mmCIF file with all atom_site columns, C-alpha atoms in Angstrom:
data_model
loop_
_atom_site.group_PDB
_atom_site.id
_atom_site.type_symbol
_atom_site.label_atom_id
_atom_site.label_alt_id
_atom_site.label_comp_id
_atom_site.label_asym_id
_atom_site.label_entity_id
_atom_site.label_seq_id
_atom_site.pdbx_PDB_ins_code
_atom_site.Cartn_x
_atom_site.Cartn_y
_atom_site.Cartn_z
_atom_site.occupancy
_atom_site.B_iso_or_equiv
_atom_site.pdbx_formal_charge
_atom_site.auth_seq_id
_atom_site.auth_comp_id
_atom_site.auth_asym_id
_atom_site.auth_atom_id
_atom_site.pdbx_PDB_model_num
ATOM 1   C CA . UNK S 1 1   ? 4.115   -20.747 6.917  1.00 51.00 ? 517 UNK S CA 1
ATOM 2   C CA . UNK S 1 2   ? 7.133   -19.576 4.846  1.00 56.00 ? 518 UNK S CA 1
ATOM 3   C CA . UNK S 1 3   ? 8.948   -22.184 2.817  1.00 68.00 ? 519 UNK S CA 1
ATOM 4   C CA . UNK S 1 4   ? 12.775  -21.286 3.667  1.00 67.00 ? 520 UNK S CA 1
ATOM 5   C CA . UNK S 1 5   ? 15.104  -21.174 0.337  1.00 87.00 ? 521 UNK S CA 1
ATOM 6   C CA . UNK S 1 6   ? 18.702  -22.196 -0.251 1.00 93.00 ? 522 UNK S CA 1
ATOM 7   C CA . UNK S 1 7   ? 21.795  -19.477 -0.497 1.00 95.00 ? 523 UNK S CA 1
ATOM 8   C CA . UNK S 1 8   ? 25.298  -21.303 -1.001 1.00 95.00 ? 524 UNK S CA 1
ATOM 9   C CA . UNK S 1 9   ? 28.006  -19.201 0.674  1.00 95.00 ? 525 UNK S CA 1
ATOM 10  C CA . UNK S 1 10  ? 31.776  -20.052 1.610  1.00 94.00 ? 526 UNK S CA 1
ATOM 11  C CA . UNK S 1 11  ? 33.876  -19.901 4.105  1.00 93.00 ? 527 UNK S CA 1
ATOM 12  C CA . UNK S 1 12  ? 36.369  -16.848 4.324  1.00 90.00 ? 528 UNK S CA 1
ATOM 13  C CA . UNK S 1 13  ? 39.486  -16.663 6.479  1.00 82.00 ? 529 UNK S CA 1
ATOM 14  C CA . UNK S 1 14  ? 41.035  -13.066 5.575  1.00 76.00 ? 530 UNK S CA 1
ATOM 15  C CA . UNK S 1 15  ? 39.008  -10.024 7.489  1.00 76.00 ? 531 UNK S CA 1
ATOM 16  C CA . UNK S 1 16  ? 39.096  -6.735  7.199  1.00 76.00 ? 532 UNK S CA 1
ATOM 17  C CA . UNK S 1 17  ? 38.651  -3.867  5.116  1.00 80.00 ? 533 UNK S CA 1
ATOM 18  C CA . UNK S 1 18  ? 40.971  -5.040  2.819  1.00 84.00 ? 534 UNK S CA 1
ATOM 19  C CA . UNK S 1 19  ? 39.701  -8.296  2.325  1.00 83.00 ? 535 UNK S CA 1
ATOM 20  C CA . UNK S 1 20  ? 35.960  -6.224  1.618  1.00 85.00 ? 536 UNK S CA 1
ATOM 21  C CA . UNK S 1 21  ? 37.583  -4.407  -1.098 1.00 85.00 ? 537 UNK S CA 1
ATOM 22  C CA . UNK S 1 22  ? 39.371  -7.685  -2.943 1.00 87.00 ? 538 UNK S CA 1
ATOM 23  C CA . UNK S 1 23  ? 36.405  -9.281  -2.010 1.00 89.00 ? 539 UNK S CA 1
ATOM 24  C CA . UNK S 1 24  ? 33.938  -6.972  -3.507 1.00 88.00 ? 540 UNK S CA 1
ATOM 25  C CA . UNK S 1 25  ? 36.015  -6.216  -6.893 1.00 89.00 ? 541 UNK S CA 1
ATOM 26  C CA . UNK S 1 26  ? 35.710  -10.387 -7.564 1.00 91.00 ? 542 UNK S CA 1
ATOM 27  C CA . UNK S 1 27  ? 31.944  -9.765  -6.900 1.00 91.00 ? 543 UNK S CA 1
ATOM 28  C CA . UNK S 1 28  ? 31.696  -11.496 -3.972 1.00 93.00 ? 544 UNK S CA 1
ATOM 29  C CA . UNK S 1 29  ? 29.658  -9.820  -0.707 1.00 94.00 ? 545 UNK S CA 1
ATOM 30  C CA . UNK S 1 30  ? 31.111  -10.668 2.588  1.00 94.00 ? 546 UNK S CA 1
ATOM 31  C CA . UNK S 1 31  ? 29.156  -11.019 5.398  1.00 94.00 ? 547 UNK S CA 1
ATOM 32  C CA . UNK S 1 32  ? 29.686  -12.818 9.022  1.00 95.00 ? 548 UNK S CA 1
ATOM 33  C CA . UNK S 1 33  ? 26.890  -15.557 10.353 1.00 96.00 ? 549 UNK S CA 1
ATOM 34  C CA . UNK S 1 34  ? 26.394  -15.084 14.023 1.00 94.00 ? 550 UNK S CA 1
ATOM 35  C CA . UNK S 1 35  ? 24.137  -16.471 17.034 1.00 91.00 ? 551 UNK S CA 1
ATOM 36  C CA . UNK S 1 36  ? 23.009  -19.584 19.051 1.00 85.00 ? 552 UNK S CA 1
ATOM 37  C CA . UNK S 1 37  ? 26.032  -21.676 20.187 1.00 83.00 ? 553 UNK S CA 1
ATOM 38  C CA . UNK S 1 38  ? 28.538  -21.341 17.714 1.00 89.00 ? 554 UNK S CA 1
ATOM 39  C CA . UNK S 1 39  ? 30.947  -18.229 17.347 1.00 92.00 ? 555 UNK S CA 1
ATOM 40  C CA . UNK S 1 40  ? 30.686  -15.182 14.340 1.00 93.00 ? 556 UNK S CA 1
ATOM 41  C CA . UNK S 1 41  ? 31.471  -17.416 11.058 1.00 94.00 ? 557 UNK S CA 1
ATOM 42  C CA . UNK S 1 42  ? 32.616  -15.218 7.751  1.00 94.00 ? 558 UNK S CA 1
ATOM 43  C CA . UNK S 1 43  ? 31.723  -16.242 5.350  1.00 95.00 ? 559 UNK S CA 1
ATOM 44  C CA . UNK S 1 44  ? 31.337  -14.966 1.215  1.00 94.00 ? 560 UNK S CA 1
ATOM 45  C CA . UNK S 1 45  ? 28.883  -14.642 -0.832 1.00 95.00 ? 561 UNK S CA 1
ATOM 46  C CA . UNK S 1 46  ? 28.556  -14.264 -4.997 1.00 95.00 ? 562 UNK S CA 1
ATOM 47  C CA . UNK S 1 47  ? 26.814  -11.157 -5.249 1.00 94.00 ? 563 UNK S CA 1
ATOM 48  C CA . UNK S 1 48  ? 24.887  -11.766 -8.039 1.00 92.00 ? 564 UNK S CA 1
ATOM 49  C CA . UNK S 1 49  ? 23.229  -14.908 -5.807 1.00 93.00 ? 565 UNK S CA 1
ATOM 50  C CA . UNK S 1 50  ? 22.294  -12.016 -3.237 1.00 92.00 ? 566 UNK S CA 1
ATOM 51  C CA . UNK S 1 51  ? 20.987  -9.520  -5.618 1.00 90.00 ? 567 UNK S CA 1
ATOM 52  C CA . UNK S 1 52  ? 18.535  -11.507 -6.984 1.00 92.00 ? 568 UNK S CA 1
ATOM 53  C CA . UNK S 1 53  ? 17.666  -12.903 -3.202 1.00 93.00 ? 569 UNK S CA 1
ATOM 54  C CA . UNK S 1 54  ? 17.256  -9.490  -2.333 1.00 91.00 ? 570 UNK S CA 1
ATOM 55  C CA . UNK S 1 55  ? 14.313  -8.606  -5.028 1.00 90.00 ? 571 UNK S CA 1
ATOM 56  C CA . UNK S 1 56  ? 12.089  -10.763 -2.871 1.00 92.00 ? 572 UNK S CA 1
ATOM 57  C CA . UNK S 1 57  ? 9.945   -10.196 0.764  1.00 90.00 ? 573 UNK S CA 1
ATOM 58  C CA . UNK S 1 58  ? 10.766  -13.669 1.494  1.00 91.00 ? 574 UNK S CA 1
ATOM 59  C CA . UNK S 1 59  ? 14.907  -12.385 1.730  1.00 93.00 ? 575 UNK S CA 1
ATOM 60  C CA . UNK S 1 60  ? 14.044  -10.577 4.093  1.00 91.00 ? 576 UNK S CA 1
ATOM 61  C CA . UNK S 1 61  ? 11.133  -11.856 6.169  1.00 89.00 ? 577 UNK S CA 1
ATOM 62  C CA . UNK S 1 62  ? 11.886  -16.297 5.458  1.00 91.00 ? 578 UNK S CA 1
ATOM 63  C CA . UNK S 1 63  ? 13.912  -18.433 7.805  1.00 93.00 ? 579 UNK S CA 1
ATOM 64  C CA . UNK S 1 64  ? 17.026  -19.645 4.826  1.00 94.00 ? 580 UNK S CA 1
ATOM 65  C CA . UNK S 1 65  ? 18.816  -22.230 4.781  1.00 95.00 ? 581 UNK S CA 1
ATOM 66  C CA . UNK S 1 66  ? 22.586  -21.045 3.998  1.00 96.00 ? 582 UNK S CA 1
ATOM 67  C CA . UNK S 1 67  ? 24.609  -23.405 2.791  1.00 96.00 ? 583 UNK S CA 1
ATOM 68  C CA . UNK S 1 68  ? 28.455  -22.758 4.391  1.00 95.00 ? 584 UNK S CA 1
ATOM 69  C CA . UNK S 1 69  ? 30.545  -24.920 2.017  1.00 94.00 ? 585 UNK S CA 1
ATOM 70  C CA . UNK S 1 70  ? 27.893  -27.853 2.430  1.00 93.00 ? 586 UNK S CA 1
ATOM 71  C CA . UNK S 1 71  ? 26.663  -27.163 5.562  1.00 94.00 ? 587 UNK S CA 1
ATOM 72  C CA . UNK S 1 72  ? 23.527  -26.394 6.150  1.00 94.00 ? 588 UNK S CA 1
ATOM 73  C CA . UNK S 1 73  ? 22.467  -23.788 8.827  1.00 94.00 ? 589 UNK S CA 1
ATOM 74  C CA . UNK S 1 74  ? 19.142  -21.864 9.467  1.00 94.00 ? 590 UNK S CA 1
ATOM 75  C CA . UNK S 1 75  ? 19.450  -18.339 9.622  1.00 95.00 ? 591 UNK S CA 1
ATOM 76  C CA . UNK S 1 76  ? 17.441  -15.089 9.204  1.00 95.00 ? 592 UNK S CA 1
ATOM 77  C CA . UNK S 1 77  ? 18.587  -11.434 7.799  1.00 94.00 ? 593 UNK S CA 1
ATOM 78  C CA . UNK S 1 78  ? 19.876  -9.203  10.178 1.00 92.00 ? 594 UNK S CA 1
ATOM 79  C CA . UNK S 1 79  ? 20.907  -6.500  8.642  1.00 92.00 ? 595 UNK S CA 1
ATOM 80  C CA . UNK S 1 80  ? 22.477  -5.558  5.206  1.00 91.00 ? 596 UNK S CA 1
ATOM 81  C CA . UNK S 1 81  ? 24.616  -2.152  3.935  1.00 90.00 ? 597 UNK S CA 1
ATOM 82  C CA . UNK S 1 82  ? 24.046  -1.255  0.122  1.00 89.00 ? 598 UNK S CA 1
ATOM 83  C CA . UNK S 1 83  ? 25.874  1.167   -2.295 1.00 86.00 ? 599 UNK S CA 1
ATOM 84  C CA . UNK S 1 84  ? 24.171  4.380   -1.273 1.00 88.00 ? 600 UNK S CA 1
ATOM 85  C CA . UNK S 1 85  ? 23.968  4.950   -5.478 1.00 85.00 ? 601 UNK S CA 1
ATOM 86  C CA . UNK S 1 86  ? 24.762  1.739   -7.370 1.00 85.00 ? 602 UNK S CA 1
ATOM 87  C CA . UNK S 1 87  ? 22.853  -1.889  -7.308 1.00 84.00 ? 603 UNK S CA 1
ATOM 88  C CA . UNK S 1 88  ? 25.963  -3.135  -4.823 1.00 87.00 ? 604 UNK S CA 1
ATOM 89  C CA . UNK S 1 89  ? 25.181  -5.193  -1.934 1.00 89.00 ? 605 UNK S CA 1
ATOM 90  C CA . UNK S 1 90  ? 28.651  -4.166  0.504  1.00 91.00 ? 606 UNK S CA 1
ATOM 91  C CA . UNK S 1 91  ? 27.665  -6.650  3.362  1.00 93.00 ? 607 UNK S CA 1
ATOM 92  C CA . UNK S 1 92  ? 25.450  -8.863  4.680  1.00 94.00 ? 608 UNK S CA 1
ATOM 93  C CA . UNK S 1 93  ? 24.578  -10.148 8.883  1.00 96.00 ? 609 UNK S CA 1
ATOM 94  C CA . UNK S 1 94  ? 23.038  -13.418 9.088  1.00 96.00 ? 610 UNK S CA 1
ATOM 95  C CA . UNK S 1 95  ? 21.284  -14.506 12.721 1.00 96.00 ? 611 UNK S CA 1
ATOM 96  C CA . UNK S 1 96  ? 21.522  -18.285 13.826 1.00 95.00 ? 612 UNK S CA 1
ATOM 97  C CA . UNK S 1 97  ? 18.312  -19.815 14.204 1.00 94.00 ? 613 UNK S CA 1
ATOM 98  C CA . UNK S 1 98  ? 17.052  -22.362 17.249 1.00 92.00 ? 614 UNK S CA 1
ATOM 99  C CA . UNK S 1 99  ? 13.955  -23.903 15.591 1.00 90.00 ? 615 UNK S CA 1
ATOM 100 C CA . UNK S 1 100 ? 12.172  -25.145 19.231 1.00 92.00 ? 616 UNK S CA 1
ATOM 101 C CA . UNK S 1 101 ? 12.582  -21.158 19.710 1.00 93.00 ? 617 UNK S CA 1
ATOM 102 C CA . UNK S 1 102 ? 10.366  -18.044 19.488 1.00 95.00 ? 618 UNK S CA 1
ATOM 103 C CA . UNK S 1 103 ? 12.060  -15.323 16.978 1.00 94.00 ? 619 UNK S CA 1
ATOM 104 C CA . UNK S 1 104 ? 11.024  -11.829 16.105 1.00 93.00 ? 620 UNK S CA 1
ATOM 105 C CA . UNK S 1 105 ? 10.662  -10.852 13.341 1.00 93.00 ? 621 UNK S CA 1
ATOM 106 C CA . UNK S 1 106 ? 9.353   -7.979  11.140 1.00 94.00 ? 622 UNK S CA 1
ATOM 107 C CA . UNK S 1 107 ? 6.546   -9.059  8.128  1.00 94.00 ? 623 UNK S CA 1
ATOM 108 C CA . UNK S 1 108 ? 5.168   -7.139  5.504  1.00 95.00 ? 624 UNK S CA 1
ATOM 109 C CA . UNK S 1 109 ? 1.288   -6.592  5.858  1.00 96.00 ? 625 UNK S CA 1
ATOM 110 C CA . UNK S 1 110 ? -0.542  -7.427  1.851  1.00 96.00 ? 626 UNK S CA 1
ATOM 111 C CA . UNK S 1 111 ? -3.685  -5.273  1.921  1.00 97.00 ? 627 UNK S CA 1
ATOM 112 C CA . UNK S 1 112 ? -5.404  -7.261  -0.509 1.00 96.00 ? 628 UNK S CA 1
ATOM 113 C CA . UNK S 1 113 ? -9.440  -5.644  -2.328 1.00 96.00 ? 629 UNK S CA 1
ATOM 114 C CA . UNK S 1 114 ? -9.075  -2.114  -1.203 1.00 95.00 ? 630 UNK S CA 1
ATOM 115 C CA . UNK S 1 115 ? -10.250 -0.628  -5.033 1.00 94.00 ? 631 UNK S CA 1
ATOM 116 C CA . UNK S 1 116 ? -13.343 -2.909  -4.639 1.00 95.00 ? 632 UNK S CA 1
ATOM 117 C CA . UNK S 1 117 ? -13.971 -1.777  -0.719 1.00 95.00 ? 633 UNK S CA 1
ATOM 118 C CA . UNK S 1 118 ? -16.897 0.379   -0.486 1.00 96.00 ? 634 UNK S CA 1
ATOM 119 C CA . UNK S 1 119 ? -14.286 3.314   0.600  1.00 95.00 ? 635 UNK S CA 1
ATOM 120 C CA . UNK S 1 120 ? -12.244 3.143   -1.925 1.00 94.00 ? 636 UNK S CA 1
ATOM 121 C CA . UNK S 1 121 ? -15.671 4.060   -4.298 1.00 94.00 ? 637 UNK S CA 1
ATOM 122 C CA . UNK S 1 122 ? -16.677 6.633   -1.983 1.00 93.00 ? 638 UNK S CA 1
ATOM 123 C CA . UNK S 1 123 ? -15.713 10.742  -3.843 1.00 91.00 ? 639 UNK S CA 1
ATOM 124 C CA . UNK S 1 124 ? -13.835 12.841  -0.676 1.00 92.00 ? 640 UNK S CA 1
ATOM 125 C CA . UNK S 1 125 ? -12.342 9.698   0.837  1.00 94.00 ? 641 UNK S CA 1
ATOM 126 C CA . UNK S 1 126 ? -8.671  8.589   1.414  1.00 94.00 ? 642 UNK S CA 1
ATOM 127 C CA . UNK S 1 127 ? -7.374  5.412   2.257  1.00 95.00 ? 643 UNK S CA 1
ATOM 128 C CA . UNK S 1 128 ? -4.479  5.123   4.687  1.00 95.00 ? 644 UNK S CA 1
ATOM 129 C CA . UNK S 1 129 ? -1.809  2.785   5.173  1.00 96.00 ? 645 UNK S CA 1
ATOM 130 C CA . UNK S 1 130 ? -0.346  3.562   8.243  1.00 96.00 ? 646 UNK S CA 1
ATOM 131 C CA . UNK S 1 131 ? 1.684   0.093   8.128  1.00 96.00 ? 647 UNK S CA 1
ATOM 132 C CA . UNK S 1 132 ? 3.321   -1.557  5.566  1.00 95.00 ? 648 UNK S CA 1
ATOM 133 C CA . UNK S 1 133 ? 5.085   -4.141  8.460  1.00 96.00 ? 649 UNK S CA 1
ATOM 134 C CA . UNK S 1 134 ? 4.593   -5.611  11.715 1.00 96.00 ? 650 UNK S CA 1
ATOM 135 C CA . UNK S 1 135 ? 6.856   -7.598  13.450 1.00 96.00 ? 651 UNK S CA 1
ATOM 136 C CA . UNK S 1 136 ? 4.940   -11.146 15.306 1.00 96.00 ? 652 UNK S CA 1
ATOM 137 C CA . UNK S 1 137 ? 7.091   -13.410 17.549 1.00 96.00 ? 653 UNK S CA 1
ATOM 138 C CA . UNK S 1 138 ? 6.298   -17.470 17.037 1.00 96.00 ? 654 UNK S CA 1
ATOM 139 C CA . UNK S 1 139 ? 7.998   -20.796 15.912 1.00 95.00 ? 655 UNK S CA 1
ATOM 140 C CA . UNK S 1 140 ? 10.133  -20.826 12.934 1.00 92.00 ? 656 UNK S CA 1
ATOM 141 C CA . UNK S 1 141 ? 7.925   -23.594 11.182 1.00 91.00 ? 657 UNK S CA 1
ATOM 142 C CA . UNK S 1 142 ? 5.108   -21.289 11.702 1.00 94.00 ? 658 UNK S CA 1
ATOM 143 C CA . UNK S 1 143 ? 7.098   -18.035 10.427 1.00 93.00 ? 659 UNK S CA 1
ATOM 144 C CA . UNK S 1 144 ? 4.644   -16.561 7.378  1.00 92.00 ? 660 UNK S CA 1
ATOM 145 C CA . UNK S 1 145 ? 6.426   -14.732 4.734  1.00 90.00 ? 661 UNK S CA 1
ATOM 146 C CA . UNK S 1 146 ? 3.442   -12.055 5.098  1.00 93.00 ? 662 UNK S CA 1
ATOM 147 C CA . UNK S 1 147 ? 0.126   -10.896 5.994  1.00 96.00 ? 663 UNK S CA 1
ATOM 148 C CA . UNK S 1 148 ? -3.218  -10.019 4.713  1.00 96.00 ? 664 UNK S CA 1
ATOM 149 C CA . UNK S 1 149 ? -5.471  -7.937  4.943  1.00 97.00 ? 665 UNK S CA 1
ATOM 150 C CA . UNK S 1 150 ? -8.578  -7.930  3.063  1.00 97.00 ? 666 UNK S CA 1
ATOM 151 C CA . UNK S 1 151 ? -10.147 -4.670  2.196  1.00 97.00 ? 667 UNK S CA 1
ATOM 152 C CA . UNK S 1 152 ? -12.938 -5.593  1.294  1.00 96.00 ? 668 UNK S CA 1
ATOM 153 C CA . UNK S 1 153 ? -15.347 -4.551  3.471  1.00 96.00 ? 669 UNK S CA 1
ATOM 154 C CA . UNK S 1 154 ? -13.428 -0.964  4.497  1.00 96.00 ? 670 UNK S CA 1
ATOM 155 C CA . UNK S 1 155 ? -16.392 1.321   4.713  1.00 96.00 ? 671 UNK S CA 1
ATOM 156 C CA . UNK S 1 156 ? -15.569 5.481   5.301  1.00 95.00 ? 672 UNK S CA 1
ATOM 157 C CA . UNK S 1 157 ? -14.883 6.797   8.535  1.00 94.00 ? 673 UNK S CA 1
ATOM 158 C CA . UNK S 1 158 ? -13.752 3.107   9.342  1.00 96.00 ? 674 UNK S CA 1
ATOM 159 C CA . UNK S 1 159 ? -9.863  2.104   11.101 1.00 96.00 ? 675 UNK S CA 1
ATOM 160 C CA . UNK S 1 160 ? -8.421  -1.271  10.934 1.00 97.00 ? 676 UNK S CA 1
ATOM 161 C CA . UNK S 1 161 ? -6.394  -1.810  14.230 1.00 97.00 ? 677 UNK S CA 1
ATOM 162 C CA . UNK S 1 162 ? -3.277  -4.102  14.640 1.00 97.00 ? 678 UNK S CA 1
ATOM 163 C CA . UNK S 1 163 ? -5.735  -6.272  17.335 1.00 96.00 ? 679 UNK S CA 1
ATOM 164 C CA . UNK S 1 164 ? -8.046  -6.699  13.734 1.00 96.00 ? 680 UNK S CA 1
ATOM 165 C CA . UNK S 1 165 ? -5.901  -8.680  11.860 1.00 97.00 ? 681 UNK S CA 1
ATOM 166 C CA . UNK S 1 166 ? -5.966  -12.354 11.608 1.00 96.00 ? 682 UNK S CA 1
ATOM 167 C CA . UNK S 1 167 ? -3.019  -14.142 12.269 1.00 96.00 ? 683 UNK S CA 1
ATOM 168 C CA . UNK S 1 168 ? -1.983  -17.131 10.773 1.00 94.00 ? 684 UNK S CA 1
ATOM 169 C CA . UNK S 1 169 ? -1.567  -20.083 14.277 1.00 94.00 ? 685 UNK S CA 1
ATOM 170 C CA . UNK S 1 170 ? 0.065   -20.049 17.053 1.00 95.00 ? 686 UNK S CA 1
ATOM 171 C CA . UNK S 1 171 ? 1.656   -16.162 15.592 1.00 96.00 ? 687 UNK S CA 1
ATOM 172 C CA . UNK S 1 172 ? 1.637   -13.144 17.433 1.00 96.00 ? 688 UNK S CA 1
ATOM 173 C CA . UNK S 1 173 ? 2.042   -9.315  17.186 1.00 97.00 ? 689 UNK S CA 1
ATOM 174 C CA . UNK S 1 174 ? 4.512   -7.735  19.730 1.00 96.00 ? 690 UNK S CA 1
ATOM 175 C CA . UNK S 1 175 ? 3.219   -4.609  19.833 1.00 95.00 ? 691 UNK S CA 1
ATOM 176 C CA . UNK S 1 176 ? 0.465   -6.140  21.352 1.00 94.00 ? 692 UNK S CA 1
ATOM 177 C CA . UNK S 1 177 ? 2.403   -7.816  24.448 1.00 93.00 ? 693 UNK S CA 1
ATOM 178 C CA . UNK S 1 178 ? 2.795   -3.802  25.582 1.00 89.00 ? 694 UNK S CA 1
ATOM 179 C CA . UNK S 1 179 ? -1.112  -3.698  26.250 1.00 87.00 ? 695 UNK S CA 1
ATOM 180 C CA . UNK S 1 180 ? -4.632  -1.610  24.572 1.00 86.00 ? 696 UNK S CA 1
ATOM 181 C CA . UNK S 1 181 ? -2.262  1.663   24.244 1.00 89.00 ? 697 UNK S CA 1
ATOM 182 C CA . UNK S 1 182 ? -0.632  0.255   21.446 1.00 93.00 ? 698 UNK S CA 1
ATOM 183 C CA . UNK S 1 183 ? -3.329  -1.610  19.810 1.00 95.00 ? 699 UNK S CA 1
ATOM 184 C CA . UNK S 1 184 ? -2.683  1.192   16.487 1.00 95.00 ? 700 UNK S CA 1
ATOM 185 C CA . UNK S 1 185 ? -4.383  1.624   13.094 1.00 97.00 ? 701 UNK S CA 1
ATOM 186 C CA . UNK S 1 186 ? -2.780  -0.086  10.500 1.00 97.00 ? 702 UNK S CA 1
ATOM 187 C CA . UNK S 1 187 ? -5.416  1.556   7.966  1.00 97.00 ? 703 UNK S CA 1
ATOM 188 C CA . UNK S 1 188 ? -7.778  4.308   7.877  1.00 97.00 ? 704 UNK S CA 1
ATOM 189 C CA . UNK S 1 189 ? -10.257 5.386   5.304  1.00 96.00 ? 705 UNK S CA 1
ATOM 190 C CA . UNK S 1 190 ? -10.745 9.206   6.627  1.00 94.00 ? 706 UNK S CA 1
ATOM 191 C CA . UNK S 1 191 ? -13.031 12.234  4.670  1.00 89.00 ? 707 UNK S CA 1
ATOM 192 C CA . UNK S 1 192 ? -10.865 14.602  2.933  1.00 84.00 ? 708 UNK S CA 1
ATOM 193 C CA . UNK S 1 193 ? -11.409 18.143  5.546  1.00 70.00 ? 709 UNK S CA 1
ATOM 194 C CA . UNK S 1 194 ? -12.743 20.540  2.960  1.00 49.00 ? 710 UNK S CA 1
ATOM 195 C CA . UNK S 1 195 ? -11.886 24.254  4.245  1.00 41.00 ? 711 UNK S CA 1
ATOM 196 C CA . UNK S 1 196 ? -13.759 26.418  1.974  1.00 40.00 ? 712 UNK S CA 1
ATOM 197 C CA . UNK S 1 197 ? -14.503 29.456  3.135  1.00 42.00 ? 713 UNK S CA 1
ATOM 198 C CA . UNK S 1 198 ? -17.346 31.156  2.165  1.00 43.00 ? 714 UNK S CA 1
ATOM 199 C CA . UNK S 1 199 ? -17.162 34.775  1.314  1.00 45.00 ? 715 UNK S CA 1
ATOM 200 C CA . UNK S 1 200 ? -19.890 36.953  2.854  1.00 51.00 ? 716 UNK S CA 1
ATOM 201 C CA . UNK S 1 201 ? -22.424 38.134  0.068  1.00 46.00 ? 717 UNK S CA 1
ATOM 202 C CA . UNK S 1 202 ? -22.463 41.436  1.237  1.00 44.00 ? 718 UNK S CA 1
ATOM 203 C CA . UNK S 1 203 ? -20.058 43.089  3.321  1.00 50.00 ? 719 UNK S CA 1
ATOM 204 C CA . UNK S 1 204 ? -20.914 46.517  4.979  1.00 48.00 ? 720 UNK S CA 1
ATOM 205 C CA . UNK S 1 205 ? -18.892 48.709  3.450  1.00 49.00 ? 721 UNK S CA 1
ATOM 206 C CA . UNK S 1 206 ? -16.744 51.331  5.342  1.00 52.00 ? 722 UNK S CA 1
ATOM 207 C CA . UNK S 1 207 ? -17.709 55.089  4.856  1.00 54.00 ? 723 UNK S CA 1
ATOM 208 C CA . UNK S 1 208 ? -15.859 56.712  2.693  1.00 54.00 ? 724 UNK S CA 1
ATOM 209 C CA . UNK S 1 209 ? -13.221 58.942  4.001  1.00 52.00 ? 725 UNK S CA 1
ATOM 210 C CA . UNK S 1 210 ? -13.949 62.879  3.893  1.00 53.00 ? 726 UNK S CA 1
ATOM 211 C CA . UNK S 1 211 ? -12.284 64.258  0.583  1.00 50.00 ? 727 UNK S CA 1
ATOM 212 C CA . UNK S 1 212 ? -9.608  66.313  2.595  1.00 49.00 ? 728 UNK S CA 1
ATOM 213 C CA . UNK S 1 213 ? -9.497  70.291  2.735  1.00 49.00 ? 729 UNK S CA 1
ATOM 214 C CA . UNK S 1 214 ? -7.710  71.874  0.042  1.00 49.00 ? 730 UNK S CA 1
ATOM 215 C CA . UNK S 1 215 ? -5.083  74.620  2.135  1.00 51.00 ? 731 UNK S CA 1
ATOM 216 C CA . UNK S 1 216 ? -7.456  78.112  1.637  1.00 50.00 ? 732 UNK S CA 1
ATOM 217 C CA . UNK S 1 217 ? -4.938  80.725  -0.235 1.00 50.00 ? 733 UNK S CA 1
ATOM 218 C CA . UNK S 1 218 ? -3.668  83.296  1.654  1.00 49.00 ? 734 UNK S CA 1
ATOM 219 C CA . UNK S 1 219 ? -4.439  86.326  0.257  1.00 48.00 ? 735 UNK S CA 1
ATOM 220 C CA . UNK S 1 220 ? -2.791  88.417  -2.321 1.00 46.00 ? 736 UNK S CA 1
ATOM 221 C CA . UNK S 1 221 ? -1.283  91.532  -1.375 1.00 46.00 ? 737 UNK S CA 1
ATOM 222 C CA . UNK S 1 222 ? -2.632  94.395  -2.924 1.00 41.00 ? 738 UNK S CA 1
#
């Protein structure tokens, strides 16, 4: 189960693009908290707090303790906007969490021991990670920060599907609710296809074209 982390914030009353620009110039990130039985709430968070937290996987896949003016709410990050090329977070959306209701969250996959597997030690085998995260559903208290997949026994030609992932207790994969047709591959270990074209040992020589006959000389008039 994931640990909850506290993010401190302050309520704000000024809204609109102009107010958001002023907040960013003052090194704050404008954000909104919504969901549950309460109305949406506009807040502001120190930019360095967000920038440091956003460097961790848990920030985007864990239940957070959002402390707004001393009042703590359980939330999940639901959306964020970054500057196209600067290290700046422009806006955040947080969704309130009801601890008694199941939530749907995408969590990262962590691949372990790939280098120890028979597939990795076999020349010409390409190990592909077809998925890097999966969407799960569970109660907030059961939410894992990540799901681990041990590849130590992966052999050439193996395919690991979603249904083969070892999930924590009370955690389900959303995709598998759709049936077997949604049991997609997570990892594949395929041999490289070498398309070496061998030239024929001997090619039948094409008959040489006959040399063009020299034009006949006209009889010289005597």
